[in-house]
XYZ file of C-alpha atoms in Angstrom:
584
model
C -13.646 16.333 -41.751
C -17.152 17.388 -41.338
C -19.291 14.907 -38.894
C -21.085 13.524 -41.589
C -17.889 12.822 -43.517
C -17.371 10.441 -40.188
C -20.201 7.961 -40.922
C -19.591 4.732 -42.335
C -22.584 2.969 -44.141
C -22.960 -0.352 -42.157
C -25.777 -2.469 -43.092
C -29.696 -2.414 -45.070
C -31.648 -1.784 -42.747
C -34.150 -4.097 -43.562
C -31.402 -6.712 -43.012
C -31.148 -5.359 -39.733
C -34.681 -5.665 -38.500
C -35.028 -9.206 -39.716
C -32.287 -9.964 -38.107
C -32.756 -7.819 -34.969
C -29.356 -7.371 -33.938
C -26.263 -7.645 -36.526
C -22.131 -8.072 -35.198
C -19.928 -5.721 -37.671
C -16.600 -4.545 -37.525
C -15.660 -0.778 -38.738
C -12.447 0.974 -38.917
C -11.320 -1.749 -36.506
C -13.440 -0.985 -34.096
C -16.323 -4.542 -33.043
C -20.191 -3.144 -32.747
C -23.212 -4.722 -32.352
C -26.008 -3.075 -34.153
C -29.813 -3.885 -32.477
C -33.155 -2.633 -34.294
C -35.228 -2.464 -31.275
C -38.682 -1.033 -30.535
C -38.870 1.148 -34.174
C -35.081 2.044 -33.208
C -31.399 1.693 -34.282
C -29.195 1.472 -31.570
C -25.304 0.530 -31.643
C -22.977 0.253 -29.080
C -19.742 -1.104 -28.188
C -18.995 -5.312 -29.187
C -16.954 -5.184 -25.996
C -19.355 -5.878 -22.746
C -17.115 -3.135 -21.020
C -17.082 -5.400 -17.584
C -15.253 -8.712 -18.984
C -15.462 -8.200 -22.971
C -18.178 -10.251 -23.544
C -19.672 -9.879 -26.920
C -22.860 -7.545 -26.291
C -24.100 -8.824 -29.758
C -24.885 -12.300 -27.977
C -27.064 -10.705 -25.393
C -30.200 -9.962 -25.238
C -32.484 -6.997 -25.624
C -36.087 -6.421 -24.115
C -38.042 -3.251 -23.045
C -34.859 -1.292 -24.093
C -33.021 -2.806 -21.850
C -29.377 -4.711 -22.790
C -28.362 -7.785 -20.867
C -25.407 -8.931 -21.261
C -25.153 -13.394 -21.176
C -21.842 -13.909 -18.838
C -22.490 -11.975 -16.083
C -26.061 -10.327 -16.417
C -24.412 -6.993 -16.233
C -27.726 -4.744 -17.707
C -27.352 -1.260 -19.817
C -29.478 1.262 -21.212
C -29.859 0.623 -24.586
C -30.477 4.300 -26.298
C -27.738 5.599 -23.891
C -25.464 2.603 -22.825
C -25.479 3.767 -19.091
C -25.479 0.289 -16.496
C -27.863 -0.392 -14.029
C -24.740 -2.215 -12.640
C -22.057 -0.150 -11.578
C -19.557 -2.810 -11.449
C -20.151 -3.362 -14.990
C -18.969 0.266 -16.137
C -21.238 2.245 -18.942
C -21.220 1.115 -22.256
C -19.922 3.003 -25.377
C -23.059 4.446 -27.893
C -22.605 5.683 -31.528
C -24.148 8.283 -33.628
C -26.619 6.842 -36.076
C -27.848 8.053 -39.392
C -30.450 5.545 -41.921
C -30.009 6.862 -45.327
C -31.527 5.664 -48.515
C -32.472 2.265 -46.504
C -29.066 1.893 -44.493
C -27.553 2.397 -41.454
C -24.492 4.836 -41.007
C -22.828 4.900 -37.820
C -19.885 7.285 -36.694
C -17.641 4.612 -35.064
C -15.036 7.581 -34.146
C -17.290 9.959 -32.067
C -15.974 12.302 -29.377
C -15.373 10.559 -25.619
C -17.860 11.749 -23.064
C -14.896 12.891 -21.025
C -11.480 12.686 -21.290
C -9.867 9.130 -19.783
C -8.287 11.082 -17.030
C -11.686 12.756 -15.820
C -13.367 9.123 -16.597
C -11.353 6.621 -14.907
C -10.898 9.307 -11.882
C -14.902 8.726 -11.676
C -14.711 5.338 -12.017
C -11.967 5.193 -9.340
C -14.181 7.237 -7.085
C -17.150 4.206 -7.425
C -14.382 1.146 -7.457
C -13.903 2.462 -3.597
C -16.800 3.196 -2.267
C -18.507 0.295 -3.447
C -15.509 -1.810 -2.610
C -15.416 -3.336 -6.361
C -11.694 -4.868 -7.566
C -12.298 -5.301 -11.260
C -13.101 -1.438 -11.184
C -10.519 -0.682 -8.845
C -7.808 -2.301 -11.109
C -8.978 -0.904 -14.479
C -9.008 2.550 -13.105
C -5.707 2.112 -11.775
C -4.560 1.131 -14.818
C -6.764 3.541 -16.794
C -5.504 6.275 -14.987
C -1.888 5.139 -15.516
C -2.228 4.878 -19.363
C -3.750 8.581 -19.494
C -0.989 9.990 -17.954
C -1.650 10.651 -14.520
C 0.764 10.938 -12.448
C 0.933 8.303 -9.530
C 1.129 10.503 -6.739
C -2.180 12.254 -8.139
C -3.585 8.580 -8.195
C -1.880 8.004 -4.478
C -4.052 11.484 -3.703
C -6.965 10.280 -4.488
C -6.704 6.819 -2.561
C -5.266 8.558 0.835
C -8.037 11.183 0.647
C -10.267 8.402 0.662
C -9.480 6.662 2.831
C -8.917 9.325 5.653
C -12.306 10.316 5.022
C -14.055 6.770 5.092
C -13.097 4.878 7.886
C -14.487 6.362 11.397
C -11.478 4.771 13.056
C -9.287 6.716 10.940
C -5.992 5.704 9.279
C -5.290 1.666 9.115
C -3.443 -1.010 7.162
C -5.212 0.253 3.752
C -3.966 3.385 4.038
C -0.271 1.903 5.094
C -0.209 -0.607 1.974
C -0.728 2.280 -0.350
C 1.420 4.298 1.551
C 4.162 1.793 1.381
C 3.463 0.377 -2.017
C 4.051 4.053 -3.243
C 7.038 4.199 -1.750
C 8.694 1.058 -3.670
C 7.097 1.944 -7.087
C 10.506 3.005 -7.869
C 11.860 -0.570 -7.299
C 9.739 -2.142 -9.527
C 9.433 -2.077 -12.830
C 6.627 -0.271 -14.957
C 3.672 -3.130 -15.201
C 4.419 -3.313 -11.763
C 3.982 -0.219 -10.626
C -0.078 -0.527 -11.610
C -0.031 -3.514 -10.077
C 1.538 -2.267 -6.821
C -1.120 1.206 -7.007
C -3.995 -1.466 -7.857
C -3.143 -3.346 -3.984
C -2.908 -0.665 -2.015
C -6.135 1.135 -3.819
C -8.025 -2.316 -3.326
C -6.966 -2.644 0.497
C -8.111 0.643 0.656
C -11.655 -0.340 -0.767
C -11.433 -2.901 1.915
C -10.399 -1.291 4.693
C -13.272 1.050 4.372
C -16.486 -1.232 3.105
C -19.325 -0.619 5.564
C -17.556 1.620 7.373
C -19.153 5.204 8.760
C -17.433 8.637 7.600
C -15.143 10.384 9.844
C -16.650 13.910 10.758
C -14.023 16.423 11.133
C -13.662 18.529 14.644
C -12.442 21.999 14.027
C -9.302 23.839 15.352
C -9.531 26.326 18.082
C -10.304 30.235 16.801
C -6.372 31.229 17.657
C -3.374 31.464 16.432
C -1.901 32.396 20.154
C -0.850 29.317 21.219
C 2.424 28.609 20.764
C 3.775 25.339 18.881
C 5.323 23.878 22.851
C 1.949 24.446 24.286
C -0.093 22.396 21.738
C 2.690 19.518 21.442
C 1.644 19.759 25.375
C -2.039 19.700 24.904
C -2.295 16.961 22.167
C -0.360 14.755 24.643
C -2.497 14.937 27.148
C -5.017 14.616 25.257
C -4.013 11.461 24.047
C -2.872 10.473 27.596
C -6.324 10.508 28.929
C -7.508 8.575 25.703
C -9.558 12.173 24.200
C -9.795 11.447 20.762
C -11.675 14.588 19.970
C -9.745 16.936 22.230
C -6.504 15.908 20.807
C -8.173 16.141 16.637
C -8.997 19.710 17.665
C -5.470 20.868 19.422
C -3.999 18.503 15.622
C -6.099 20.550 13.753
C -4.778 24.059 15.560
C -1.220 23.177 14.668
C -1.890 22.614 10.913
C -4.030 25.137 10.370
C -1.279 27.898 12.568
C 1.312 26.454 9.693
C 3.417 24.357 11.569
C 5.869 22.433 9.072
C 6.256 18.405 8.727
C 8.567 17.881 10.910
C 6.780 19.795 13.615
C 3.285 17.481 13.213
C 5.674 14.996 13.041
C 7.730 15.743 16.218
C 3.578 16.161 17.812
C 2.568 13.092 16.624
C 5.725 11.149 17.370
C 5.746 12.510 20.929
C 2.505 11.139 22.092
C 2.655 7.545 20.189
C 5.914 7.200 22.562
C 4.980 8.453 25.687
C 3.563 4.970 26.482
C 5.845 2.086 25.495
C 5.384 0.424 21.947
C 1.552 1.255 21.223
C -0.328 -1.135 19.439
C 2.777 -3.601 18.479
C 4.271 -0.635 17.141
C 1.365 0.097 14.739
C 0.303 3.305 15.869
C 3.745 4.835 15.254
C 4.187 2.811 12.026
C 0.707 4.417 11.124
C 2.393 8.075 12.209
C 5.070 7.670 9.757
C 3.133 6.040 6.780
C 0.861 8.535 7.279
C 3.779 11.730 6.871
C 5.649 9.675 3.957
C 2.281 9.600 2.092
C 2.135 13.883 2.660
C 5.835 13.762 1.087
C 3.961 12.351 -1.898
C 0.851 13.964 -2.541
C 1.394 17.277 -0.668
C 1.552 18.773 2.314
C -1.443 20.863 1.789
C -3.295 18.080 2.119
C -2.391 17.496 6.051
C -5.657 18.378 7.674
C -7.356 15.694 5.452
C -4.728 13.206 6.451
C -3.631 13.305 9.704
C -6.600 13.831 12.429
C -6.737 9.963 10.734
C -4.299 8.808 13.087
C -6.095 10.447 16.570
C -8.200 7.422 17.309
C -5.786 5.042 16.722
C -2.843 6.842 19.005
C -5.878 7.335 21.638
C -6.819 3.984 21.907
C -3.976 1.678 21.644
C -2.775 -0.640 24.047
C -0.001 0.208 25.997
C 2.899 -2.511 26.176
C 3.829 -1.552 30.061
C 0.354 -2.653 30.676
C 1.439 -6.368 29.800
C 2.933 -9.347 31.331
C 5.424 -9.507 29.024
C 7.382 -6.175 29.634
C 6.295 -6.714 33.382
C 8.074 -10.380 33.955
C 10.071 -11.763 34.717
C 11.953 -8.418 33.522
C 10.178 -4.854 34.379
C 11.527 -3.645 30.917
C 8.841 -0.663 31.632
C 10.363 0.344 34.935
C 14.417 0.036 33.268
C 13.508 2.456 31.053
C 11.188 4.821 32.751
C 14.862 5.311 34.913
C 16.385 5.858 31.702
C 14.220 8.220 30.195
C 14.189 10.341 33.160
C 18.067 10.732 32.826
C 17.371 11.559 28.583
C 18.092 15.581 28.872
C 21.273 14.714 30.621
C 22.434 12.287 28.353
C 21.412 14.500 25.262
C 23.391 17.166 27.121
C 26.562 15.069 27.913
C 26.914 13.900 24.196
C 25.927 17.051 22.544
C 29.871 18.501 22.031
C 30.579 14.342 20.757
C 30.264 12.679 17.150
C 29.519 8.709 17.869
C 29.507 6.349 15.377
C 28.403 2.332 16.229
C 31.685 0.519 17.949
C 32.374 -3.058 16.518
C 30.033 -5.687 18.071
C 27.283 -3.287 18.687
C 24.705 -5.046 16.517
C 25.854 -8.332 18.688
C 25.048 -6.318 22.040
C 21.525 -5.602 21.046
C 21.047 -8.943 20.313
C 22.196 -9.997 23.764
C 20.562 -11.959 26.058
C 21.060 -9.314 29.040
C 18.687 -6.491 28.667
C 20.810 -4.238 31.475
C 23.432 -4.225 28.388
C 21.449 -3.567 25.783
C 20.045 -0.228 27.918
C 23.783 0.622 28.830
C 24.601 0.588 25.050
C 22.304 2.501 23.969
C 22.623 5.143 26.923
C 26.425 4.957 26.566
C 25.905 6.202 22.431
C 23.398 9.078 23.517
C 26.200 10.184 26.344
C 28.912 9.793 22.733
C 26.759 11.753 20.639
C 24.439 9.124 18.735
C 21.673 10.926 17.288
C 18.426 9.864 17.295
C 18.807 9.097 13.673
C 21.961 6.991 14.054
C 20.923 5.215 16.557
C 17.320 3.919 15.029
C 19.258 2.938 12.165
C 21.557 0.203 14.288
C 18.417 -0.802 16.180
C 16.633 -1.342 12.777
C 19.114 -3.503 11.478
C 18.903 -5.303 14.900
C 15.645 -6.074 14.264
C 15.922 -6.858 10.548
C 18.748 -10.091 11.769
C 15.922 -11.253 13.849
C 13.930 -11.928 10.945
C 16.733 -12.916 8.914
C 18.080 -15.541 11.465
C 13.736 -16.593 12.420
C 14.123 -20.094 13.504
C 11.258 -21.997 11.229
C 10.685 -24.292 14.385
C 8.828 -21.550 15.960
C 5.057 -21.065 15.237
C 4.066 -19.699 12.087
C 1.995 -16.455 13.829
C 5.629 -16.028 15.489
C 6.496 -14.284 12.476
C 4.249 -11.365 13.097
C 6.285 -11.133 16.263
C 10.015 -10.416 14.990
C 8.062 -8.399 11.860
C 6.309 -5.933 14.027
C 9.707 -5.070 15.946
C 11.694 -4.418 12.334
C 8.437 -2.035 11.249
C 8.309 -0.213 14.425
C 11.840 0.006 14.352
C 12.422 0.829 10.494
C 9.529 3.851 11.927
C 11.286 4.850 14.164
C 14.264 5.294 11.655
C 12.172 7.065 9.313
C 10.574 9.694 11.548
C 13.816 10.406 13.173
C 15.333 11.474 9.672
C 11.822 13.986 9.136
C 12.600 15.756 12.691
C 15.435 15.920 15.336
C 12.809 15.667 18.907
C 14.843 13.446 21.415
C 11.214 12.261 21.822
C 12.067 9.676 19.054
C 15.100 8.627 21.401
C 12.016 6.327 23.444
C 11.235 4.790 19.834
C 14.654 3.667 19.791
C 14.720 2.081 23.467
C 11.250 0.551 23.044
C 12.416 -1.190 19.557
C 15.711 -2.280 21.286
C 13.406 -3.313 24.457
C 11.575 -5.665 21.308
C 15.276 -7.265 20.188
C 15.648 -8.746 23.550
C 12.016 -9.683 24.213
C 12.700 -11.416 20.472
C 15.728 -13.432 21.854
C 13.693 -16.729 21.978
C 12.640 -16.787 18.118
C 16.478 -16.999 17.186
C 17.051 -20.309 20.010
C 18.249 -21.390 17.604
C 18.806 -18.977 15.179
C 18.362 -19.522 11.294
C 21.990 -19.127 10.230
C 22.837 -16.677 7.312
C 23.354 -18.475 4.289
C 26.960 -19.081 3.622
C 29.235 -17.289 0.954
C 27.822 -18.838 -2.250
C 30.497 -21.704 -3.208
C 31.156 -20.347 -6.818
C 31.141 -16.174 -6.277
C 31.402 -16.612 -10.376
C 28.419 -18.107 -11.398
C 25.562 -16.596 -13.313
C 23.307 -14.477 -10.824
C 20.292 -14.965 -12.866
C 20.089 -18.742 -11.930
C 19.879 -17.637 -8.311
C 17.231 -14.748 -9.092
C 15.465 -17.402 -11.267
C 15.740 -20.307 -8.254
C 14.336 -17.892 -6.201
C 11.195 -16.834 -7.877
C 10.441 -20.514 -7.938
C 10.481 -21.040 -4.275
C 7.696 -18.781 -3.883
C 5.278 -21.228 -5.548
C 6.001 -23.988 -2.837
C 4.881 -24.022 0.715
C 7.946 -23.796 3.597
C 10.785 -22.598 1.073
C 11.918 -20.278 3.624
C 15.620 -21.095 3.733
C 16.140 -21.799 -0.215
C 14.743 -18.431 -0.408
C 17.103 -16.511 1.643
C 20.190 -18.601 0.066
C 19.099 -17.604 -3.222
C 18.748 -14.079 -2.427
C 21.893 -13.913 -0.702
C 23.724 -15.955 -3.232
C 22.487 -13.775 -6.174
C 24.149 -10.632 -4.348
C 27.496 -13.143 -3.842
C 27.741 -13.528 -7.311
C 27.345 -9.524 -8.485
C 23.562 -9.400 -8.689
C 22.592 -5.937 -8.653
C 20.766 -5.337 -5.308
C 18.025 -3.116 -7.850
C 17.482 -5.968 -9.477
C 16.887 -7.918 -6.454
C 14.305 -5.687 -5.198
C 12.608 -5.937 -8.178
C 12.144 -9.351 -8.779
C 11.064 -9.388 -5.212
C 8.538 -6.867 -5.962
C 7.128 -8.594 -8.745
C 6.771 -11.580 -6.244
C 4.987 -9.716 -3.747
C 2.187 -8.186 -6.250
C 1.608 -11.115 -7.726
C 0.264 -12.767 -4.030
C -2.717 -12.069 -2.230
C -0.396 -10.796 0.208
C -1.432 -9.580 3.878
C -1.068 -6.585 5.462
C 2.258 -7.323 7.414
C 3.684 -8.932 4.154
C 3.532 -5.831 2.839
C 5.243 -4.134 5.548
C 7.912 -6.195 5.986
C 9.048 -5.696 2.165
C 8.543 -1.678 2.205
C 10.350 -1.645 5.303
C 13.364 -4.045 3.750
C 13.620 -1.924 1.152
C 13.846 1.018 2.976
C 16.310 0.145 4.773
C 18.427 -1.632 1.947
C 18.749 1.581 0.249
C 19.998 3.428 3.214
C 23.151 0.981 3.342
C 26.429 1.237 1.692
C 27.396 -2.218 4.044
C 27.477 -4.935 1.336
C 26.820 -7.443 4.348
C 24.147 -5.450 5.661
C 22.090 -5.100 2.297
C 22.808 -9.233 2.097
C 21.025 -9.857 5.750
C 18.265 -7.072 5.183
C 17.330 -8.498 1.752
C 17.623 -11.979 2.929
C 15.018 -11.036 5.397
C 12.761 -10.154 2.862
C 12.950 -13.289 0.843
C 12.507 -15.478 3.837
C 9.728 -13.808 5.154
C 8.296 -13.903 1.858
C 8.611 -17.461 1.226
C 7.255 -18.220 5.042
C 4.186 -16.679 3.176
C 4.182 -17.922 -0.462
C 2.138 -18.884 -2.189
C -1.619 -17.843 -1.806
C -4.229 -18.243 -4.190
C -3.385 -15.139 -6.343
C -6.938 -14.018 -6.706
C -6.381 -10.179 -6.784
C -3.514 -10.974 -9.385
C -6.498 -12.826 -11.718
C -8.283 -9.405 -11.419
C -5.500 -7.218 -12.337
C -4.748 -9.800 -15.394
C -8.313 -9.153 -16.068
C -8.493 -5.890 -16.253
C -5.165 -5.572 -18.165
C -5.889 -7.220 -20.819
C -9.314 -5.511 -21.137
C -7.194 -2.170 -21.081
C -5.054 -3.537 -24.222
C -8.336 -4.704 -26.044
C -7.941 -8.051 -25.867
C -10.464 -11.107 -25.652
C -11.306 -12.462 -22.542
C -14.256 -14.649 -24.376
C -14.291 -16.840 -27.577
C -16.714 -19.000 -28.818
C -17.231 -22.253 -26.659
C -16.457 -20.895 -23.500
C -14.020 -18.132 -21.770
C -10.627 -18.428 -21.746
C-alpha cells in the first residue's frame, strides 16, 4: 500500500476552521484535529499522561494544553514541555480538494522497546512513578526480557547514589528474585516497586565517580582479599573500591568477589543490623540475573556501605550483661582447627537442634554450633539451621512487644537467610562468622518470644476446601492487627493440601498491592527463599507462616503506588481513565 493509499479523508476543512478543533475517530483509532495559526495539526485523542481527551484542551501560540493536569505539548510536533506527561502522538496530513486526510497508521518514531527504554531512563532520574510504571509495563508488553529491564534499574542505581548500593537496589534485587512466584500481572507490578524504590532511593542524590584498579595483574587473588580487608578495616572507602576493582578486572569469578566481599562484612560482628552483608548478597544475586559482566558497575556500590557501618561489638547490647563479642572472638580463633577436625566427617542437624539455638544459654548455643563444625557442618548446612532459627522467631513474635520490635527479629532472619545464600555461591569458612553472628542474634532475640506466639494448631478439618483459607487470608490484610488470623490461615491452607506455590503467590499479590517498606520486602524474598529450599512440610508451614504474620503486622497502607500502577495499566490497554462529568 503506497503512503498515500494510507490517508483517510477526515473532515471539510472549512468545517474545521470554524470550528477550530474537531474530535473524530478513524480506523479505531480517537484524534483531535486543531486548525491553528493557517495550520492543520492532529494528534493523538489520548492526553498520553492520564488519557485525557486532548480535543478538550486548549491551543494558543502553538502550544497544546491539556485541561486535567496542564501537561503542555508542541503542537506541530507533539513533543511535552513536561516530561512526566510523555510526548504526544502526530499524524501525517494532506488537504485535498477542501479536506483533510490524515494517515492514522504512520510508522512509530522508534520501536516500543527503544521507546519505553527512554522513557524508563527519564521515569528514574527524575524520580516520576506514573512513568516509571508505564515503562515497566511498556517494556514488558514489547517483549523485553525482565532481567534486561532488572539491567537497566541496577545499572542505575549503582551509578546514582554516592553512597552506593541501598534498599532500592535490594527491593529490585529481591523482587526479581520472586517474579517466578507470582503470577504474570504481577510480575510488572513487582519490576514497577523495585524500579520506583530505585527512583527513590536515588532523587537528589550525587553520582558515584568510579576509582580505577591498580595497573597489574601480579597480585595474587589471597593478597587482594588481604588488602580490601584492611582497607575496609581502617574505614578506606576508596582504597578498598580500587583493590575491588583489581580483582574484577584480573577475572576473578563470583564466588571469589563473593568470598572478598563476604570476608570483610564479617570481620566485625553483624555490620549495620546485618544490612551490609544482606546488601553483599543482593548485590551478587542481582549479577546472577543480569550478568556477570556487569560486576565493575555493580559492586564498588557496596564499598561505602561495608566501610562505614557500625560494628555490633561496639554496642551495649553484645557487651552486657553477656560479652557475646569476646565468646566468639575465642571461638573464631579456634575456626581452622575446627574446620580441620570435621573435615574427614559428614554432619547433619541432631534432633532438638533448632530448640538449642533458641535457648536461653548462649554458652550452648556457641557449643552447638562449634560441636557441628568439629562433625563436619558446612558452612552451607549450618546457615540453613540458623536461618530457620531465625525465621521461628518471627513466626512465634509475641504481638505484645512494640511494633518497631519487628524490625528486630526481621533483620536477624535477612542477615541470616544472607548468610545462607552467600554460603551456597562460595565455600570461605569466612561465612562460618555469618553463621555465629546470626545465631549470636537468636539469643539476643529470646525476649520477643516471652511469650512466644504459638504456631497455629493442625487445622481442625485437614479436609476442607483450601481456598477458603487462602481467601480468609487475603482479607486479613485489609484490617489493622490481623497478625495471628493471618498466620492460621496460611498455615491452615497448607493443612488442608494447599499448594505451597500457590501460597506464595497469593502472598505476592498481597505484598505488591501495599505501599510496602523496605524490610517488608525483605522479609517476604527472604521467606520465600528459604521455603523453596525445604522438603520439611513443617518447616515450609513455620517459614510461610512467618511471612503472613509479618505481613499482616504491616497491612494495610494506603496503596498509593498500587493506584499508579492501575493507572498506568489501564492506559497501556487503551482504556478511559476520563468520561464526561468528571474522572473515574
Amino acid at each position: 500500500m503506497s503512503s498515500t493509499d494510507r490517508f483517510r479523508e477526515v473532515v471539510p476543512v472549512d468545517e474545521l476552521e470554524r470550528a477550530g478543533r474537531v474530535q473524530t475517530t478513524v480506523d479505531g483509532r480517537s484524534l483531535a484535529l486543531f486548525h491553528h495559526e493557517g495550520e492543520v495539526r492532529v494528534v493523538d485523542n489520548r492526553c498520553p499522561h492520564m488519557g485525557f481527551p486532548l480535543s478538550q484542551g486548549s491551543v494558543e501560540d502553538g502550544v497544546l494544553t491539556c485541561h486535567w493536569h496542564h501537561a503542555r505539548f508542541e503542537l506541530s510536533c507533539g513533543d511535552t514541555f513536561d516530561p512526566w506527561a510523555d510526548d504526544v502522538r502526530t499524524f501525517p496530513v494532506e488537504v485535498r480538494d477542501g479536506s483533510v486526510y490524515v494517515d492514522p497508521h504512520p510508522e512509530p518514531d522508534a520501536p516500543p522497546a527503544e521507546h519505553w527504554s527512554t522513557r524508563l531512563e527519564d521515569g528514574l532520574e527524575q524520580n516520576l512513578r506514573l512513568v516509571v510504571a508505564k515503562s515497566a509495563i511498556g517494556l514488558v508488553d514489547a517483549g523485553v526480557s525482565e532481567d534486561e529491564i532488572t539491567e537497566r534499574g541496577v545499572r542505575f542505581g549503582a551509578r546514582y547514589r554516592e553512597s552506593g548500593w541501598g534498599p532500592g537496589l535490594t527491593i529490585l534485587a529481591a523482587m526479581r528474585n520472586v517474579l517466578s512466584d507470582l503470577a504474570a500481572e504481577d510480575r510488572k507490578r513487582a519490576l514497577y516497586q523495585g524500579l520506583v524504590h530505585v527512583g527513590d532511593d536515588c532523587a537528589g542524590e550525587p553520582p558515584r565517580f568510579d576509582q580505577e584498579p591498580f595497573d597489574t595483574d601480579d597480585v595474587p587473588f589471597a593478597r587482594l582479599k588481604e588488602w580490601f580487608r584492611e582497607n575496609v578495616e581502617v574505614r578506606d572507602a576508596d582504597g578498598a573500591e580500587r583493590v575491588l576493582r583489581t580483582a574484577i578486572a584480573n577475572g576473578a569469578d563470583d564466588a571469589r568477589l563473593a568470598e572478598m566481599l563476604a570476608a570483610a562484612a564479617t570481620d566485625h560482628r553483624y555490620l549495620d543490623a546485618g544490612h551490609a552483608l544482606d546488601f553483599v548478597n543482593k548485590a551478587c544475586e542481582a549479577l546472577d540475573r543480569v550478568g556477570w559482566e556487569h560486576a565493575g558497575a555493580v559492586l564498588p556500590s557496596l564499598v561505602d556501605g561495608l566501610a562505614a557501618a557500625s560494628r555490633a561489638e561496639e554496642t551495649s547490647s553484645w557487651r552486657q550483661p553477656v560479652d557475646l563479642a569476646a565468646m566468639l572472638e575465642g571461638t573464631f580463633s579456634d575456626l581452622d582447627s575446627l574446620v580441620a577436625e570435621g573435615s574427614e566427617s559428614n554432619w547433619s542437624a541432631p534432633d532438638g537442634f533448632t530448640e538449642t539455638l533458641l535457648a536461653e544459654d548462649p554458652d550452648a548455643v556457641v557449643e552447638a554450633l562449634e560441636d557441628a563444625i568439629r562433625g563436619g557442618a558446612s558452612v552451607e548446612a549450618l546457615a540453613g539451621e540458623v536461618a530457620f532459627a531465625a525465621a521461628t522467631r518471627v513466626a512465634r513474635f509475641a504481638t505484645v512487644n512494640e511494633f518497631s520490635d519487628w524490625n528486630t527479629v526481621h533483620h536477624t532472619f535477612t542477615y541470616a537467610n544472607a548468610v545462607h545464600q552467600l554460603a551456597r555461591r562460595t565455600e570461605s569458612t569466612d561465612l562460618y562468622r555469618g553463621v555465629f553472628d546470626a545465631a549470636a542474634n537468636v539469643y539476643l532475640d529470646r525476649f520477643l518470644n516471652t511469650p512466644p506466639a504459638p504456631l497455629p494448631d493442625p487445622a481442625s478439618d485437614p479436609d476442607a476446601d483450601p481456598s477458603a483459607h487462602l481467601d480468609a487470608l487475603v482479607e486479613t490484610f485489609d484490617a489493622e492487627g490481623e497478625v495471628n488470623e493471618a498466620g492460621e490461615r496460611a498455615a491452615h491452607f497448607l493443612d488442608c493440601g494447599g499448594d505451597a506455590a500457590l501460597l506464595r503467590e497469593r502472598l505476592g499479590a498481597a505484598l505488591l498491592r501495599e505501599d510496602a517498606g523496605f524490610h517488608t520486602y525483605q522479609a517476604l524474598e527472604a521467606g520465600f527463599a528459604q521455603a523453596r529450599l525445604r522438603e520439611d512440610p513443617e518447616e515450609i508451614r513455620t517459614l510461610l507462616v512467618a511471612v503472613a504474620r509479618y505481613l499482616g503486622a504491616h497491612f494495610p497502607t494506603r496503596r498509593e503506588r498500587e493506584q499508579t500502577f492501575t493507572i498506568a495499566a489501564r492506559l497501556q490497554r487503551g482504556e478511559k481513565l476520563h468520561v464526561d462529568g468528571g474522572s473515574e
